[in-house]
Every structure is written in C-alpha cells, then in structure tokens.
Amino acid sequence: KQEVTQIPAALSVPEGENLVLNCSFTDSAIYNLQWFRQDPGKGLTSLLLIQSSQREQTSGRLNASLDKSSGRSTLYIAASQPGDSATYLCAVLNQAGTALIFGKGTTLSVSS
Amino acid sequence: GAVVSQHPSWVICKSGTSVKIECRSLDFQATTMFWYRQFPKQSLMLMATSNEGSKATYEQGVEKDKFLINHASLTLSTLTVTSAHPEDSSFYICSTRNSGNTIYFGEGSWLTVV
C-alpha cells in the first residue's frame, strides 16, 4: 500500500530564506506527483505536477524535483515571502490513475 | 477559472439530518470523481471513487450507506452525508481527473454538525 511521508511537519523561516520541503513515497510505480498548497479554511491549489518520466518542474520561485527510483520529491521555494505561509501537500497518483494518496503536509510559516 | 465547482462551501446542520454536497466538472466530462475527507491536522483521506453510471467504490472503513455518492452525469457527482453526527464534521473535497490524469480539486466543503 502506497504511503506518502512529508518532512518536516512544520517549518518556520524568516522572510527571504530559501527552503526545501521533502516528500517520500513507498511505491515507485506512480503516474505522477503533485504539490499542492492549502490555506486555512480553503481548498487546495495545485502548484506543480511532475509526470513520472520527468525529473523536475519549475513555476516562478517554486521548483519541484522527482526521483522516482528512490521514492523522493522535493519542493524548493526561493526567497520565501510571508504570503507563502500555508500547508504544502504532496500527493502521488498511482499508475492506473485511480487513487491519489496524500502526505500529511508541511505547515510553513514565513515571518517578516 | 475554476475547473471544478463544489457547493456548498460551508454548511451547518443539525445532528440526524442529511446534507448533500455537489461537485461539478466545468471544463471537461469527468467519468471519474474522487471524494476526500480531511479532519483537523490530518491528511486528506480518500473516501470513495465515483464512477459515472455505476456504483461508487468505497475505501475500507467508509460506510457506503452513510456516505451516499451519486454520479448521474459526466459533469456532476454528489455526496450525501446521511443522519449526520458531530463526528462527521470535517472538510470534504472532491476532485476530477482529465484525460491526461491531471487532478483538479473543488474548493471544498466545510461541514459542521451541531
């Protein structure tokens, strides 16, 4: 059974710092991996999607990498801002596309 | 714009009543929709997979008679929480999958049972 783990569970950084969020999964047979952002009381916002054949994706200050063989993904946030404060979730879609399994998330707090 | 519309965003209901949550795919026909539940400080947990024109597939531990799912059209799936109790208070969110296996989420529905 696929399990997704995110480390750390919580992270506090001062504004301007670069940071890395980690995601690991136990079954490398995935279709894709997505990073989401969840603000308190809100739904999910998709940040980056990496197909299983890809190694990384970039969007603005965000860069996500995928090492499928080792079951790891990282989300790199450059020059963090207070507006980046949120919970970041990673999720893997199985190869059949029938189940999206989430990690518990990393709650990020960026102070000004 | 939104690809998936979920309604209502917030709902408060009395214990013992039923609540229906709608999930609409706005940009494409969705043969499959997913329903998730999230308790405070927990991860999103898949409840069931909704298939158009057939019975939903429920995850282990999810009561199918309590959480009724109807996927009557290619653009609409509904989740009905029957005889709701305070422990059903949670964040419920639906998602759809396009032909490229990209997942899109609704805005989510916060249910409070009093």
Coordinates of C-alpha atoms in Angstrom, one line a residue:
Chain A
K1 CA 0.0 0.0 0.0
Q2 CA 1.3 3.4 -1.0
E3 CA 2.4 5.6 1.9
V4 CA 3.5 9.2 1.5
T5 CA 5.6 10.9 4.1
Q6 CA 6.4 14.6 4.4
I7 CA 9.2 16.1 6.4
P8 CA 9.3 18.3 8.3
A9 CA 5.7 18.6 9.6
A10 CA 6.2 22.2 10.4
L11 CA 8.8 24.8 9.4
S12 CA 9.3 28.4 10.4
V13 CA 11.7 30.7 8.5
P14 CA 12.4 34.4 8.2
E15 CA 11.4 36.2 5.0
G16 CA 13.9 35.8 2.2
E17 CA 15.2 32.4 3.0
N18 CA 15.4 29.6 0.5
L19 CA 13.8 26.4 1.8
V20 CA 13.2 22.8 0.8
L21 CA 10.2 20.6 1.7
N22 CA 10.6 16.9 1.4
C23 CA 8.2 14.1 0.3
S24 CA 8.9 10.4 0.1
F25 CA 6.7 7.6 -1.1
T26 CA 7.0 3.8 -0.7
D27 CA 5.8 2.6 -4.1
S28 CA 7.7 3.9 -7.1
A29 CA 5.0 2.8 -9.5
I30 CA 3.4 6.2 -9.9
Y31 CA 1.8 8.0 -12.7
N32 CA 2.6 11.5 -11.5
L33 CA 3.3 13.5 -8.4
Q34 CA 1.7 16.8 -7.5
W35 CA 2.4 19.5 -4.9
F36 CA -0.5 21.4 -3.5
R37 CA -0.9 24.4 -1.3
Q38 CA -3.7 24.6 1.3
D39 CA -4.5 27.8 3.1
P40 CA -6.5 27.7 6.3
G41 CA -10.2 27.2 5.6
K42 CA -9.6 27.0 1.9
G43 CA -9.4 24.3 -0.7
L44 CA -6.4 23.0 -2.5
T45 CA -4.4 24.9 -5.1
S46 CA -2.2 22.9 -7.4
L47 CA 1.3 24.2 -7.6
L48 CA 3.3 21.8 -9.7
L49 CA 2.7 18.5 -11.4
I50 CA 5.6 16.2 -12.3
Q51 CA 4.9 13.2 -14.6
S52 CA 6.7 10.0 -13.7
S53 CA 9.0 10.4 -16.7
Q54 CA 10.1 13.9 -15.7
R55 CA 12.8 15.0 -13.2
E56 CA 11.6 18.5 -12.3
Q57 CA 9.2 21.2 -12.9
T58 CA 9.5 25.0 -12.2
S59 CA 7.0 27.7 -11.7
G60 CA 8.2 31.1 -10.6
R61 CA 10.0 30.7 -7.3
L62 CA 9.0 27.1 -7.0
N63 CA 11.0 24.1 -8.2
A64 CA 9.9 20.5 -7.7
S65 CA 12.1 17.6 -8.3
L66 CA 11.3 13.9 -8.6
D67 CA 13.5 10.9 -8.1
K68 CA 11.1 8.0 -8.8
S69 CA 13.6 5.2 -8.2
S70 CA 14.3 6.4 -4.7
G71 CA 10.8 7.5 -4.0
R72 CA 11.6 11.1 -3.2
S73 CA 10.4 14.5 -4.3
T74 CA 11.4 18.0 -3.1
L75 CA 9.8 21.3 -3.3
Y76 CA 12.2 24.2 -3.3
I77 CA 10.9 27.7 -2.5
A78 CA 13.3 30.5 -3.3
A79 CA 13.3 33.8 -1.5
S80 CA 10.4 33.0 0.8
Q81 CA 7.7 35.6 1.5
P82 CA 5.1 35.9 4.3
G83 CA 2.4 35.1 1.6
D84 CA 4.0 31.7 1.2
S85 CA 2.8 30.7 4.7
A86 CA 0.4 27.7 4.2
T87 CA 0.4 24.0 4.4
Y88 CA 2.1 22.2 1.5
L89 CA 0.9 18.8 0.5
C90 CA 2.4 16.3 -1.9
A91 CA 0.4 13.6 -3.5
V92 CA 1.1 10.7 -5.8
L93 CA -1.2 9.3 -8.4
N94 CA -1.0 5.6 -8.9
Q95 CA -0.3 4.2 -12.4
A96 CA -3.9 3.3 -13.0
G97 CA -4.9 6.8 -12.2
T98 CA -7.4 5.6 -9.7
A99 CA -6.0 6.8 -6.4
L100 CA -4.3 10.0 -5.3
I101 CA -2.5 9.5 -2.0
F102 CA -1.6 12.5 0.1
G103 CA 1.1 13.1 2.7
K104 CA 0.1 14.9 5.9
G105 CA 1.7 18.1 4.7
T106 CA 4.3 20.6 5.9
T107 CA 3.0 23.7 7.5
L108 CA 5.2 26.6 6.6
S109 CA 5.3 29.9 8.4
V110 CA 7.3 32.8 6.9
S111 CA 7.9 35.7 9.2
S112 CA 8.5 39.3 8.0
Chain B
G1 CA -11.1 30.0 -13.8
A2 CA -12.3 27.1 -11.7
V3 CA -12.2 23.7 -13.4
V4 CA -14.2 22.1 -10.6
S5 CA -17.0 23.7 -8.7
Q6 CA -18.1 22.4 -5.3
H7 CA -21.1 23.6 -3.4
P8 CA -21.8 24.5 -0.7
S9 CA -18.5 25.9 0.7
W10 CA -19.9 25.9 4.3
V11 CA -22.8 24.1 5.8
I12 CA -24.1 23.7 9.3
C13 CA -26.7 21.1 10.0
K14 CA -28.4 19.5 13.0
S15 CA -27.5 16.1 14.2
G16 CA -29.6 13.5 12.5
T17 CA -30.2 15.4 9.3
S18 CA -28.7 14.7 5.9
V19 CA -26.5 17.0 3.9
K20 CA -25.8 16.9 0.1
I21 CA -22.6 18.3 -1.4
E22 CA -22.3 18.8 -5.1
C23 CA -19.2 18.6 -7.3
R24 CA -19.3 19.8 -10.9
S25 CA -16.7 19.4 -13.5
L26 CA -16.8 22.6 -15.6
D27 CA -14.2 22.1 -18.3
F28 CA -14.4 18.5 -19.2
Q29 CA -16.5 15.4 -18.9
A30 CA -15.4 13.5 -15.8
T31 CA -16.1 9.8 -15.8
T32 CA -14.4 9.6 -12.5
M33 CA -14.5 11.8 -9.5
F34 CA -12.9 11.4 -6.1
W35 CA -14.2 12.3 -2.7
Y36 CA -11.8 13.1 0.1
R37 CA -12.3 14.0 3.8
Q38 CA -9.8 15.9 6.0
F39 CA -10.0 16.1 9.7
P40 CA -8.1 18.8 11.5
K41 CA -4.3 18.4 11.3
Q42 CA -4.8 15.2 9.3
S43 CA -4.0 14.4 5.7
L44 CA -6.6 14.2 3.0
M45 CA -8.1 10.7 3.1
L46 CA -9.7 9.2 0.0
M47 CA -13.3 8.2 0.9
A48 CA -14.6 6.9 -2.4
T49 CA -14.2 6.9 -6.2
S50 CA -17.3 8.0 -8.0
N51 CA -17.8 6.5 -11.5
E52 CA -20.4 7.8 -13.9
G53 CA -23.3 5.5 -14.4
S54 CA -22.1 2.9 -11.9
K55 CA -21.7 2.3 -8.2
A56 CA -19.0 4.2 -6.3
T57 CA -16.0 2.3 -5.0
Y58 CA -15.6 3.0 -1.3
E59 CA -12.3 2.8 0.7
Q60 CA -12.0 0.5 3.6
G61 CA -13.7 1.8 6.7
V62 CA -16.0 4.2 4.8
E63 CA -19.7 3.4 5.3
K64 CA -21.4 3.4 1.9
D65 CA -24.8 3.6 3.5
K66 CA -23.9 6.7 5.4
F67 CA -22.0 8.5 2.6
L68 CA -24.2 8.2 -0.4
I69 CA -22.5 9.0 -3.7
N70 CA -24.3 9.6 -6.9
H71 CA -22.6 10.2 -10.2
A72 CA -25.5 10.5 -12.6
S73 CA -23.9 12.6 -15.3
L74 CA -20.5 13.2 -16.7
T75 CA -20.3 16.6 -15.0
L76 CA -21.9 16.1 -11.6
S77 CA -21.3 13.9 -8.6
T78 CA -23.0 14.3 -5.3
L79 CA -22.0 13.2 -1.8
T80 CA -24.8 12.9 0.8
V81 CA -23.9 12.6 4.4
T82 CA -26.9 10.8 5.9
S83 CA -28.0 11.0 9.5
A84 CA -25.1 13.3 10.2
H85 CA -23.4 13.3 13.6
P86 CA -20.9 15.7 15.2
E87 CA -18.1 13.3 14.4
D88 CA -18.9 13.7 10.7
S89 CA -17.9 17.4 11.0
S90 CA -15.0 17.7 8.6
F91 CA -13.6 19.2 5.4
Y92 CA -14.9 17.3 2.3
I93 CA -13.3 17.9 -1.0
C94 CA -13.9 16.4 -4.5
S95 CA -11.6 16.1 -7.4
T96 CA -11.8 15.1 -11.0
R97 CA -9.2 13.7 -13.4
N98 CA -8.9 14.7 -17.0
S99 CA -7.7 12.5 -19.9
G100 CA -4.1 13.4 -19.1
N101 CA -4.5 12.3 -15.5
T102 CA -4.2 15.8 -14.1
I103 CA -6.2 16.1 -11.0
Y104 CA -8.3 19.2 -10.3
F105 CA -9.9 19.9 -6.9
G106 CA -13.0 21.6 -5.9
E107 CA -12.9 24.4 -3.3
G108 CA -14.0 22.0 -0.6
S109 CA -17.0 22.0 1.8
W110 CA -16.7 22.6 5.5
L111 CA -19.4 20.6 7.3
T112 CA -20.3 21.3 10.9
V113 CA -22.8 19.1 12.6
V114 CA -24.3 20.5 15.8

